[in-house]
Amino acid sequence: MLSNRVCLSNIRRRFDQAFYIGDTVYDAESAKTSGCTSIALTGGHQLSEALKQAEPHHLIDNLSEVRNIIGPADE
């Protein structure tokens, strides 16, 4: 958790403005604990069903889907 806080403070963003992308239940839980929006990516080390049970904000099958969730990058 400390690394999440350090990273976000260094880029001057609040947790509620951040997206946490991961492929494990731990990642989804860490996102929830820190107040970030969680995006769980299937096809990693854990089964899709386990990721669903962690109740991430978003569950995706391909990284290309991230842009649809977070929108275009700031220029």
C-alpha positions in Angstrom: 0.0 0.0 0.0 2.8 2.4 0.7 4.0 2.3 -2.8 0.6 3.2 -4.1 0.6 6.3 -1.9 4.1 7.3 -2.8 3.4 6.9 -6.5 0.2 8.9 -6.5 1.6 11.7 -4.4 4.6 12.0 -6.7 2.3 12.6 -9.7 -0.1 14.7 -7.6 -3.2 12.6 -8.0 -5.8 11.5 -5.6 -6.7 7.9 -5.1 -10.2 8.5 -6.4 -8.7 9.8 -9.7 -6.5 6.7 -10.2 -7.0 3.4 -11.9 -5.3 0.3 -10.6 -4.9 -2.4 -13.3 -4.0 -5.9 -12.3 -4.5 -9.6 -13.0 -4.8 -11.0 -9.4 -7.4 -10.9 -6.6 -4.7 -9.1 -4.5 -4.6 -6.3 -7.1 -8.4 -5.9 -7.0 -8.4 -5.8 -3.2 -5.5 -3.4 -3.1 -7.3 -1.1 -5.4 -10.4 -1.2 -3.2 -8.4 -0.6 0.0 -6.6 2.4 -1.5 -9.8 3.9 -3.0 -8.7 3.5 -6.7 -10.9 2.3 -9.5 -10.0 -1.4 -10.0 -9.6 -2.9 -13.5 -9.0 -6.6 -13.4 -7.5 -8.3 -16.5 -8.3 -11.9 -17.2 -5.8 -14.4 -18.6 -3.2 -13.9 -16.0 -2.2 -16.2 -13.1 -5.7 -16.4 -11.6 -9.0 -17.8 -13.0 -11.5 -15.3 -14.3 -14.1 -16.6 -11.7 -11.7 -15.7 -8.9 -11.3 -12.2 -10.3 -15.1 -11.8 -10.6 -15.6 -12.8 -7.0 -13.2 -10.0 -6.0 -15.7 -7.6 -7.5 -13.4 -5.2 -9.3 -15.0 -2.1 -10.8 -14.2 -3.4 -14.3 -13.3 -6.9 -15.6 -11.6 -7.0 -19.0 -10.2 -9.7 -21.3 -7.7 -7.5 -23.2 -5.7 -4.4 -22.3 -7.0 -2.6 -25.4 -10.3 -2.3 -23.4 -8.7 0.0 -20.9 -9.0 3.1 -23.2 -12.8 2.5 -23.2 -12.8 2.7 -19.5 -10.4 5.6 -18.7 -10.9 7.6 -21.9 -8.3 9.3 -24.0 -5.0 10.4 -22.5 -4.5 14.0 -21.5 -2.3 15.8 -23.9 
